[in-house]
PDB file of C-alpha atoms in Angstrom:
ATOM      1  CA  MET A   1       0.000   0.000   0.000  1.00 82.00           C
ATOM      2  CA  GLU A   2       1.240   3.478  -0.865  1.00 91.00           C
ATOM      3  CA  LEU A   3       1.146   6.380   1.556  1.00 93.00           C
ATOM      4  CA  ARG A   4      -1.017   9.332   0.655  1.00 95.00           C
ATOM      5  CA  GLU A   5       0.669  12.661   0.138  1.00 95.00           C
ATOM      6  CA  LEU A   6       0.785  14.690   3.344  1.00 96.00           C
ATOM      7  CA  ASP A   7      -1.959  17.129   2.342  1.00 95.00           C
ATOM      8  CA  GLU A   8      -4.239  14.277   1.268  1.00 96.00           C
ATOM      9  CA  HIS A   9      -3.499  12.485   4.543  1.00 97.00           C
ATOM     10  CA  CYS A  10      -4.676  15.604   6.422  1.00 96.00           C
ATOM     11  CA  GLY A  11      -7.815  15.872   4.320  1.00 95.00           C
ATOM     12  CA  GLU A  12      -8.733  12.192   4.574  1.00 95.00           C
ATOM     13  CA  LEU A  13      -8.175  12.166   8.342  1.00 95.00           C
ATOM     14  CA  SER A  14     -10.353  15.242   8.750  1.00 93.00           C
ATOM     15  CA  ASN A  15     -13.111  13.760   6.591  1.00 91.00           C
ATOM     16  CA  LEU A  16     -12.942  10.432   8.391  1.00 91.00           C
ATOM     17  CA  ILE A  17     -13.488  11.998  11.808  1.00 88.00           C
ATOM     18  CA  VAL A  18     -16.359  14.083  10.428  1.00 85.00           C
ATOM     19  CA  GLN A  19     -17.995  11.050   8.823  1.00 80.00           C
ATOM     20  CA  GLY A  20     -17.326   8.835  11.807  1.00 75.00           C
ATOM     21  CA  THR A  21     -18.937  11.188  14.313  1.00 68.00           C
ATOM     22  CA  GLU A  22     -21.342  13.224  12.187  1.00 65.00           C
ATOM     23  CA  TYR A  23     -24.507  12.006  13.905  1.00 57.00           C
ATOM     24  CA  PHE A  24     -23.256  12.627  17.458  1.00 55.00           C
ATOM     25  CA  VAL A  25     -23.542  16.271  18.536  1.00 52.00           C
ATOM     26  CA  ASP A  26     -21.976  15.640  21.947  1.00 65.00           C
ATOM     27  CA  ARG A  27     -18.452  15.556  20.468  1.00 76.00           C
ATOM     28  CA  GLU A  28     -18.419  18.930  18.753  1.00 79.00           C
ATOM     29  CA  GLU A  29     -15.101  19.748  20.436  1.00 85.00           C
ATOM     30  CA  TRP A  30     -13.435  17.740  17.661  1.00 88.00           C
ATOM     31  CA  GLN A  31     -14.219  20.588  15.284  1.00 86.00           C
ATOM     32  CA  LYS A  32     -11.068  22.442  16.431  1.00 89.00           C
ATOM     33  CA  PRO A  33      -8.524  19.830  15.314  1.00 93.00           C
ATOM     34  CA  ILE A  34     -10.592  19.142  12.186  1.00 92.00           C
ATOM     35  CA  THR A  35     -10.428  22.823  11.195  1.00 92.00           C
ATOM     36  CA  ASN A  36      -6.632  22.895  11.472  1.00 95.00           C
ATOM     37  CA  LEU A  37      -6.322  19.681   9.477  1.00 96.00           C
ATOM     38  CA  LYS A  38      -8.490  21.167   6.740  1.00 95.00           C
ATOM     39  CA  ILE A  39      -6.226  24.212   6.538  1.00 95.00           C
ATOM     40  CA  ALA A  40      -3.123  22.002   6.333  1.00 95.00           C
ATOM     41  CA  SER A  41      -4.726  19.912   3.590  1.00 95.00           C
ATOM     42  CA  GLY A  42      -5.384  23.021   1.508  1.00 93.00           C
ATOM     43  CA  LEU A  43      -1.795  24.330   1.582  1.00 89.00           C
ATOM     44  CA  ARG A  44      -0.293  23.421  -1.775  1.00 86.00           C
ATOM     45  CA  SER A  45       2.308  26.178  -2.042  1.00 81.00           C
ATOM     46  CA  ILE A  46       3.466  29.447  -0.511  1.00 82.00           C
ATOM     47  CA  ASP A  47       3.976  32.679  -2.434  1.00 83.00           C
ATOM     48  CA  TYR A  48       7.588  33.182  -1.388  1.00 77.00           C
ATOM     49  CA  ASP A  49       9.761  35.715  -3.243  1.00 77.00           C
ATOM     50  CA  THR A  50      12.963  36.998  -1.661  1.00 75.00           C
ATOM     51  CA  SER A  51      13.955  38.925  -4.794  1.00 71.00           C
ATOM     52  CA  ARG A  52      11.367  41.625  -4.048  1.00 69.00           C
ATOM     53  CA  PHE A  53      13.718  43.396  -1.653  1.00 70.00           C
ATOM     54  CA  ASP A  54      17.093  42.358  -3.071  1.00 70.00           C
ATOM     55  CA  PRO A  55      18.866  45.508  -4.358  1.00 69.00           C
ATOM     56  CA  THR A  56      21.760  43.428  -5.771  1.00 68.00           C
ATOM     57  CA  LEU A  57      19.531  41.451  -8.148  1.00 64.00           C
ATOM     58  CA  GLY A  58      20.906  41.599 -11.700  1.00 64.00           C
ATOM     59  CA  TRP A  59      24.387  42.749 -10.728  1.00 71.00           C
ATOM     60  CA  CYS A  60      26.029  39.331 -11.084  1.00 75.00           C
ATOM     61  CA  GLY A  61      24.853  36.339 -13.133  1.00 69.00           C
ATOM     62  CA  PRO A  62      26.346  33.594 -10.887  1.00 65.00           C
ATOM     63  CA  ALA A  63      24.990  35.354  -7.788  1.00 65.00           C
ATOM     64  CA  ASP A  64      21.525  35.515  -9.347  1.00 63.00           C
ATOM     65  CA  THR A  65      21.690  31.794 -10.181  1.00 66.00           C
ATOM     66  CA  PHE A  66      22.690  31.056  -6.584  1.00 63.00           C
ATOM     67  CA  SER A  67      19.792  33.161  -5.311  1.00 70.00           C
ATOM     68  CA  GLU A  68      17.309  31.343  -7.545  1.00 69.00           C
ATOM     69  CA  HIS A  69      18.402  27.928  -6.258  1.00 75.00           C
ATOM     70  CA  GLN A  70      18.422  29.206  -2.692  1.00 74.00           C
ATOM     71  CA  GLU A  71      14.903  30.548  -3.041  1.00 80.00           C
ATOM     72  CA  VAL A  72      13.617  27.152  -4.170  1.00 80.00           C
ATOM     73  CA  LEU A  73      15.124  25.480  -1.089  1.00 80.00           C
ATOM     74  CA  GLU A  74      13.702  28.119   1.218  1.00 82.00           C
ATOM     75  CA  ARG A  75      10.270  28.060  -0.423  1.00 85.00           C
ATOM     76  CA  ASN A  76      10.045  24.276   0.016  1.00 85.00           C
ATOM     77  CA  LEU A  77      11.062  24.532   3.670  1.00 86.00           C
ATOM     78  CA  VAL A  78       8.681  27.413   4.395  1.00 88.00           C
ATOM     79  CA  THR A  79       5.802  25.481   2.804  1.00 91.00           C
ATOM     80  CA  GLU A  80       6.520  22.397   4.931  1.00 91.00           C
ATOM     81  CA  LEU A  81       6.864  24.520   8.068  1.00 91.00           C
ATOM     82  CA  CYS A  82       3.529  26.189   7.366  1.00 93.00           C
ATOM     83  CA  LYS A  83       1.800  22.813   6.990  1.00 95.00           C
ATOM     84  CA  PHE A  84       3.505  21.583  10.146  1.00 95.00           C
ATOM     85  CA  HIS A  85       2.243  24.614  12.062  1.00 95.00           C
ATOM     86  CA  PHE A  86      -1.405  23.777  11.421  1.00 96.00           C
ATOM     87  CA  ILE A  87      -0.892  20.034  11.924  1.00 97.00           C
ATOM     88  CA  TRP A  88       0.763  20.787  15.260  1.00 97.00           C
ATOM     89  CA  SER A  89      -2.145  23.072  16.166  1.00 96.00           C
ATOM     90  CA  ALA A  90      -4.474  20.156  15.402  1.00 97.00           C
ATOM     91  CA  LEU A  91      -2.413  17.983  17.754  1.00 98.00           C
ATOM     92  CA  GLU A  92      -2.602  20.526  20.573  1.00 97.00           C
ATOM     93  CA  ALA A  93      -6.373  20.786  20.139  1.00 96.00           C
ATOM     94  CA  THR A  94      -6.599  16.983  20.160  1.00 97.00           C
ATOM     95  CA  ILE A  95      -4.554  16.811  23.360  1.00 97.00           C
ATOM     96  CA  ASP A  96      -6.919  19.275  25.046  1.00 96.00           C
ATOM     97  CA  ILE A  97      -9.804  16.970  24.139  1.00 94.00           C
ATOM     98  CA  SER A  98      -8.347  13.541  24.786  1.00 95.00           C
ATOM     99  CA  VAL A  99      -5.594  13.711  27.419  1.00 96.00           C
ATOM    100  CA  PRO A 100      -6.397  14.196  31.121  1.00 95.00           C
ATOM    101  CA  LEU A 101      -3.583  16.699  31.621  1.00 95.00           C
ATOM    102  CA  LYS A 102      -4.629  17.881  35.081  1.00 93.00           C
ATOM    103  CA  SER A 103      -4.599  14.362  36.495  1.00 94.00           C
ATOM    104  CA  ILE A 104      -0.974  13.775  35.472  1.00 93.00           C
ATOM    105  CA  LYS A 105       0.827  15.362  38.400  1.00 91.00           C
ATOM    106  CA  ASP A 106       4.403  14.070  38.253  1.00 90.00           C
ATOM    107  CA  ILE A 107       5.167  15.063  34.651  1.00 94.00           C
ATOM    108  CA  ARG A 108       5.668  18.661  33.530  1.00 92.00           C
ATOM    109  CA  GLY A 109       4.675  20.013  30.132  1.00 94.00           C
ATOM    110  CA  LYS A 110       1.762  19.368  27.804  1.00 96.00           C
ATOM    111  CA  ILE A 111       3.705  17.228  25.342  1.00 96.00           C
ATOM    112  CA  SER A 112       5.521  15.231  28.023  1.00 96.00           C
ATOM    113  CA  LYS A 113       2.218  14.527  29.755  1.00 97.00           C
ATOM    114  CA  THR A 114       0.753  13.373  26.457  1.00 96.00           C
ATOM    115  CA  CYS A 115       3.705  11.049  25.853  1.00 95.00           C
ATOM    116  CA  PHE A 116       3.270   9.616  29.357  1.00 95.00           C
ATOM    117  CA  TYR A 117      -0.459   9.146  28.754  1.00 96.00           C
ATOM    118  CA  ILE A 118       0.188   7.237  25.530  1.00 94.00           C
ATOM    119  CA  LYS A 119       2.667   5.010  27.352  1.00 93.00           C
ATOM    120  CA  THR A 120       0.138   4.197  30.074  1.00 92.00           C
ATOM    121  CA  LYS A 121      -2.334   3.166  27.366  1.00 90.00           C
ATOM    122  CA  ASN A 122       0.014   0.577  25.878  1.00 80.00           C
ATOM    123  CA  GLY A 123      -2.180  -2.178  24.496  1.00 65.00           C
ATOM    124  CA  SER A 124      -5.247   0.057  24.220  1.00 63.00           C
ATOM    125  CA  HIS A 125      -4.340   1.316  20.768  1.00 68.00           C
ATOM    126  CA  PRO A 126      -3.022  -0.475  17.672  1.00 65.00           C
ATOM    127  CA  LYS A 127       0.646  -0.527  16.809  1.00 72.00           C
ATOM    128  CA  PHE A 128       1.370   1.472  13.660  1.00 80.00           C
ATOM    129  CA  GLU A 129       3.844  -0.180  11.310  1.00 86.00           C
ATOM    130  CA  THR A 130       4.045   3.090   9.388  1.00 90.00           C
ATOM    131  CA  TYR A 131       4.705   5.016  12.613  1.00 92.00           C
ATOM    132  CA  ILE A 132       7.643   2.772  13.470  1.00 91.00           C
ATOM    133  CA  LEU A 133       9.082   3.093   9.976  1.00 93.00           C
ATOM    134  CA  GLU A 134       8.617   6.883  10.025  1.00 94.00           C
ATOM    135  CA  VAL A 135      10.465   7.231  13.341  1.00 94.00           C
ATOM    136  CA  LYS A 136      13.373   5.231  11.896  1.00 94.00           C
ATOM    137  CA  GLN A 137      13.388   7.363   8.744  1.00 94.00           C
ATOM    138  CA  LEU A 138      13.347  10.580  10.783  1.00 94.00           C
ATOM    139  CA  GLU A 139      16.239   9.423  12.955  1.00 93.00           C
ATOM    140  CA  LYS A 140      18.206   8.487   9.831  1.00 92.00           C
ATOM    141  CA  MET A 141      17.705  11.948   8.306  1.00 91.00           C
ATOM    142  CA  LEU A 142      18.586  13.684  11.569  1.00 89.00           C
ATOM    143  CA  ALA A 143      21.779  11.642  11.923  1.00 89.00           C
ATOM    144  CA  GLU A 144      22.867  12.359   8.332  1.00 85.00           C
ATOM    145  CA  ASP A 145      22.293  16.126   8.428  1.00 79.00           C
ATOM    146  CA  SER A 146      25.315  18.107   9.626  1.00 71.00           C
ATOM    147  CA  PHE A 147      23.188  20.713  11.447  1.00 77.00           C
ATOM    148  CA  TYR A 148      20.552  18.448  12.966  1.00 82.00           C
ATOM    149  CA  SER A 149      22.874  15.569  13.873  1.00 84.00           C
ATOM    150  CA  GLU A 150      24.415  17.415  16.817  1.00 84.00           C
ATOM    151  CA  ILE A 151      20.986  18.491  18.039  1.00 85.00           C
ATOM    152  CA  PHE A 152      19.678  14.942  17.666  1.00 87.00           C
ATOM    153  CA  LYS A 153      22.576  13.564  19.699  1.00 88.00           C
ATOM    154  CA  SER A 154      21.847  16.060  22.478  1.00 88.00           C
ATOM    155  CA  ILE A 155      18.160  15.094  22.845  1.00 91.00           C
ATOM    156  CA  GLU A 156      17.607  12.716  25.734  1.00 91.00           C
ATOM    157  CA  ILE A 157      14.396  10.678  25.714  1.00 93.00           C
ATOM    158  CA  PRO A 158      12.963  10.550  29.283  1.00 92.00           C
ATOM    159  CA  GLU A 159      11.859   7.251  30.792  1.00 92.00           C
ATOM    160  CA  HIS A 160       8.175   8.213  30.665  1.00 93.00           C
ATOM    161  CA  ILE A 161       8.309   8.331  26.855  1.00 93.00           C
ATOM    162  CA  ASN A 162       8.084   5.166  24.784  1.00 92.00           C
ATOM    163  CA  LEU A 163       8.243   4.639  21.023  1.00 91.00           C
ATOM    164  CA  TYR A 164       4.736   5.973  20.420  1.00 92.00           C
ATOM    165  CA  GLY A 165       5.518   9.239  22.175  1.00 93.00           C
ATOM    166  CA  LYS A 166       8.959   9.641  20.653  1.00 94.00           C
ATOM    167  CA  GLY A 167       7.670  11.174  17.421  1.00 94.00           C
ATOM    168  CA  ILE A 168       5.960  14.199  18.947  1.00 96.00           C
ATOM    169  CA  PHE A 169       8.690  14.577  21.564  1.00 95.00           C
ATOM    170  CA  LEU A 170      11.290  14.992  18.797  1.00 94.00           C
ATOM    171  CA  ALA A 171       8.881  17.273  16.936  1.00 94.00           C
ATOM    172  CA  TYR A 172       8.459  19.372  20.085  1.00 95.00           C
ATOM    173  CA  LYS A 173      12.220  19.696  20.569  1.00 91.00           C
ATOM    174  CA  LEU A 174      12.870  20.652  16.958  1.00 89.00           C
ATOM    175  CA  ARG A 175       9.869  22.993  16.904  1.00 89.00           C
ATOM    176  CA  ASN A 176      11.506  24.908  19.750  1.00 87.00           C
ATOM    177  CA  LEU A 177      14.402  25.716  17.410  1.00 80.00           C
ATOM    178  CA  LEU A 178      11.995  27.610  15.199  1.00 77.00           C
ATOM    179  CA  ALA A 179      10.195  29.258  18.112  1.00 73.00           C
ATOM    180  CA  HIS A 180      13.468  30.537  19.593  1.00 71.00           C
ATOM    181  CA  GLY A 181      15.018  31.622  16.300  1.00 67.00           C
ATOM    182  CA  SER A 182      17.633  28.866  16.227  1.00 68.00           C
ATOM    183  CA  LEU A 183      16.546  27.229  12.983  1.00 69.00           C
ATOM    184  CA  GLU A 184      19.183  27.356  10.260  1.00 71.00           C
ATOM    185  CA  LEU A 185      18.219  27.654   6.612  1.00 70.00           C
ATOM    186  CA  PRO A 186      19.775  25.191   4.145  1.00 66.00           C
ATOM    187  CA  ILE A 187      22.449  26.624   1.844  1.00 71.00           C
ATOM    188  CA  THR A 188      22.139  25.695  -1.807  1.00 65.00           C
ATOM    189  CA  GLN A 189      24.746  23.581  -3.540  1.00 66.00           C
ATOM    190  CA  GLN A 190      22.982  24.404  -6.807  1.00 57.00           C
ATOM    191  CA  ASP A 191      23.296  21.378  -9.102  1.00 61.00           C
ATOM    192  CA  GLU A 192      24.049  18.844  -6.348  1.00 60.00           C
ATOM    193  CA  GLU A 193      21.412  19.525  -3.733  1.00 55.00           C
ATOM    194  CA  CYS A 194      21.366  17.136  -0.793  1.00 61.00           C
ATOM    195  CA  HIS A 195      19.355  18.626   2.055  1.00 70.00           C
ATOM    196  CA  HIS A 196      17.127  16.950   4.616  1.00 79.00           C
ATOM    197  CA  ASP A 197      15.454  20.052   6.062  1.00 82.00           C
ATOM    198  CA  SER A 198      12.135  19.809   4.221  1.00 86.00           C
ATOM    199  CA  GLY A 199      12.078  16.029   4.576  1.00 88.00           C
ATOM    200  CA  ILE A 200      12.641  16.285   8.325  1.00 90.00           C
ATOM    201  CA  VAL A 201       9.758  18.731   8.753  1.00 92.00           C
ATOM    202  CA  ARG A 202       7.537  16.566   6.538  1.00 94.00           C
ATOM    203  CA  SER A 203       8.412  13.519   8.661  1.00 96.00           C
ATOM    204  CA  LEU A 204       7.595  15.424  11.849  1.00 95.00           C
ATOM    205  CA  SER A 205       4.232  16.372  10.339  1.00 96.00           C
ATOM    206  CA  ARG A 206       3.508  12.745   9.475  1.00 97.00           C
ATOM    207  CA  LEU A 207       4.399  11.539  12.975  1.00 96.00           C
ATOM    208  CA  THR A 208       2.194  14.257  14.450  1.00 97.00           C
ATOM    209  CA  LEU A 209      -0.733  13.030  12.316  1.00 97.00           C
ATOM    210  CA  TYR A 210      -0.144   9.456  13.490  1.00 96.00           C
ATOM    211  CA  THR A 211      -0.213  10.691  17.076  1.00 96.00           C
ATOM    212  CA  ILE A 212      -3.518  12.467  16.439  1.00 96.00           C
ATOM    213  CA  GLN A 213      -4.862   9.170  15.091  1.00 95.00           C
ATOM    214  CA  THR A 214      -3.661   7.300  18.182  1.00 94.00           C
ATOM    215  CA  LEU A 215      -5.247   9.843  20.539  1.00 95.00           C
ATOM    216  CA  ALA A 216      -8.468   9.791  18.511  1.00 94.00           C
ATOM    217  CA  ILE A 217      -8.680   6.015  18.912  1.00 93.00           C
ATOM    218  CA  LEU A 218      -8.119   6.277  22.661  1.00 93.00           C
ATOM    219  CA  ASP A 219     -10.681   9.055  23.017  1.00 92.00           C
ATOM    220  CA  LEU A 220     -13.398   7.860  20.644  1.00 90.00           C
ATOM    221  CA  GLN A 221     -13.277   4.081  20.573  1.00 88.00           C
ATOM    222  CA  GLU A 222     -15.641   3.627  23.520  1.00 88.00           C
ATOM    223  CA  ASP A 223     -18.344   5.909  22.081  1.00 85.00           C
ATOM    224  CA  PHE A 224     -17.642   5.181  18.414  1.00 85.00           C
ATOM    225  CA  PRO A 225     -16.363   1.599  18.054  1.00 88.00           C
ATOM    226  CA  TRP A 226     -17.459   1.723  14.397  1.00 88.00           C
ATOM    227  CA  PHE A 227     -16.612   4.498  11.953  1.00 87.00           C
ATOM    228  CA  SER A 228     -18.231   5.279   8.636  1.00 86.00           C
ATOM    229  CA  TRP A 229     -15.362   5.404   6.155  1.00 89.00           C
ATOM    230  CA  HIS A 230     -16.498   6.089   2.599  1.00 87.00           C
ATOM    231  CA  TYR A 231     -19.929   4.906   3.753  1.00 85.00           C
ATOM    232  CA  ILE A 232     -18.610   1.552   4.935  1.00 87.00           C
ATOM    233  CA  ASP A 233     -18.928   0.759   8.633  1.00 88.00           C
ATOM    234  CA  ILE A 234     -15.515  -0.252   9.856  1.00 89.00           C
ATOM    235  CA  PRO A 235     -13.917  -0.637  13.323  1.00 91.00           C
ATOM    236  CA  ILE A 236     -12.387   2.633  14.474  1.00 91.00           C
ATOM    237  CA  GLU A 237      -8.991   1.000  15.083  1.00 91.00           C
ATOM    238  CA  ILE A 238      -8.725  -0.113  11.475  1.00 91.00           C
ATOM    239  CA  ALA A 239     -10.009   3.171  10.050  1.00 92.00           C
ATOM    240  CA  LEU A 240      -7.580   5.308  12.056  1.00 93.00           C
ATOM    241  CA  THR A 241      -4.658   2.955  11.440  1.00 92.00           C
ATOM    242  CA  TYR A 242      -5.007   2.773   7.661  1.00 93.00           C
ATOM    243  CA  ILE A 243      -6.305   6.249   6.757  1.00 94.00           C
ATOM    244  CA  GLN A 244      -2.794   7.361   5.682  1.00 95.00           C
ATOM    245  CA  PHE A 245      -2.771   4.799   2.882  1.00 94.00           C
ATOM    246  CA  ASP A 246      -4.147   5.378  -0.595  1.00 93.00           C
ATOM    247  CA  VAL A 247      -6.626   2.542  -0.182  1.00 90.00           C
ATOM    248  CA  HIS A 248     -10.370   2.004  -0.074  1.00 89.00           C
ATOM    249  CA  PRO A 249     -11.757   0.508   3.167  1.00 89.00           C
ATOM    250  CA  LYS A 250     -13.275  -2.462   1.356  1.00 87.00           C
ATOM    251  CA  ASP A 251      -9.760  -3.498   0.303  1.00 86.00           C
ATOM    252  CA  ILE A 252      -8.566  -3.891   3.899  1.00 84.00           C
ATOM    253  CA  TYR A 253     -11.771  -4.881   5.647  1.00 80.00           C
ATOM    254  CA  GLU A 254     -13.788  -7.455   3.758  1.00 69.00           C
ATOM    255  CA  ASP A 255     -16.529  -8.159   6.308  1.00 59.00           C
ATOM    256  CA  PRO A 256     -18.192  -4.931   7.520  1.00 45.00           C
ATOM    257  CA  GLU A 257     -20.942  -6.970   9.192  1.00 51.00           C
ATOM    258  CA  ALA A 258     -18.560  -8.709  11.576  1.00 47.00           C
ATOM    259  CA  LYS A 259     -18.818  -7.704  15.226  1.00 42.00           C
ATOM    260  CA  PHE A 260     -15.397  -8.962  16.282  1.00 39.00           C
ATOM    261  CA  VAL A 261     -12.044  -8.148  14.770  1.00 42.00           C
ATOM    262  CA  SER A 262      -9.053 -10.272  15.704  1.00 39.00           C
ATOM    263  CA  LYS A 263      -5.498  -8.983  15.926  1.00 39.00           C
ATOM    264  CA  ASN A 264      -4.648 -11.059  12.862  1.00 40.00           C
ATOM    265  CA  GLN A 265      -7.361  -9.262  10.896  1.00 42.00           C
ATOM    266  CA  LEU A 266      -5.856  -5.954  11.911  1.00 40.00           C
ATOM    267  CA  LYS A 267      -2.547  -7.055  10.334  1.00 39.00           C
ATOM    268  CA  LEU A 268      -0.669  -5.118  13.005  1.00 38.00           C
ATOM    269  CA  ASN A 269       2.028  -7.492  14.213  1.00 33.00           C
ATOM    270  CA  PHE A 270       4.610  -4.969  15.357  1.00 33.00           C
ATOM    271  CA  ASP A 271       5.268  -5.126  19.084  1.00 38.00           C
ATOM    272  CA  GLU A 272       6.153  -1.968  20.953  1.00 39.00           C
ATOM    273  CA  SER A 273       9.817  -1.609  21.647  1.00 38.00           C
TER     274      SER A 273
END
């Protein structure tokens, strides 16, 4: 199965939650994360033009060529950061809905409390194969990038955070670089570009979406054990575990009338590390 593009993933996740809960007015609080996901799904490009205020433009051909390549790199990164901003906002709204923050006394910080909450719910949510693979891919990119590698090495994962909290914990740490003005822009190599910046942000966005899906399962599965996905009733765990794939629900769930779904049917055989 192929992964959807990030914007389509946002749109499909938003639509799924709407369809899955559309007849239940008592969960209107989910409109906040849905709104942010819709915005992220609609962001296809950013109008980014650094030449507008460059007085040296046209003075030197090689310099202009450099600037053109540099602008492409920066535009791609800015677009990914903009998408990440709204996806992260959707996560924070989801946390406010689904995580009992006030009851978690011994952990400080909204994200750390969420990671601890996910760890305590081990076994109550499915294990995402794609999540595990995405974490490994993110760590590989961070280790290979000269700027991010040192930051990655300096990040210590606390004991209250397991694999399924690691994604948003890394996202939180790297997001702080942007918030505090410590983010470095990639420098173009022109014809031999090899930068991970945009890919890293895109990976963080994907892991944030997976975390939203996990929290949605934990929050909604008792009230909504079945979701309507493309007008097919399907167990919420399957719907929110496979929504990132470019697949129709009938292709992964052949018996919508069944009232019991075994772990083998879920096809999720990855144990938590």
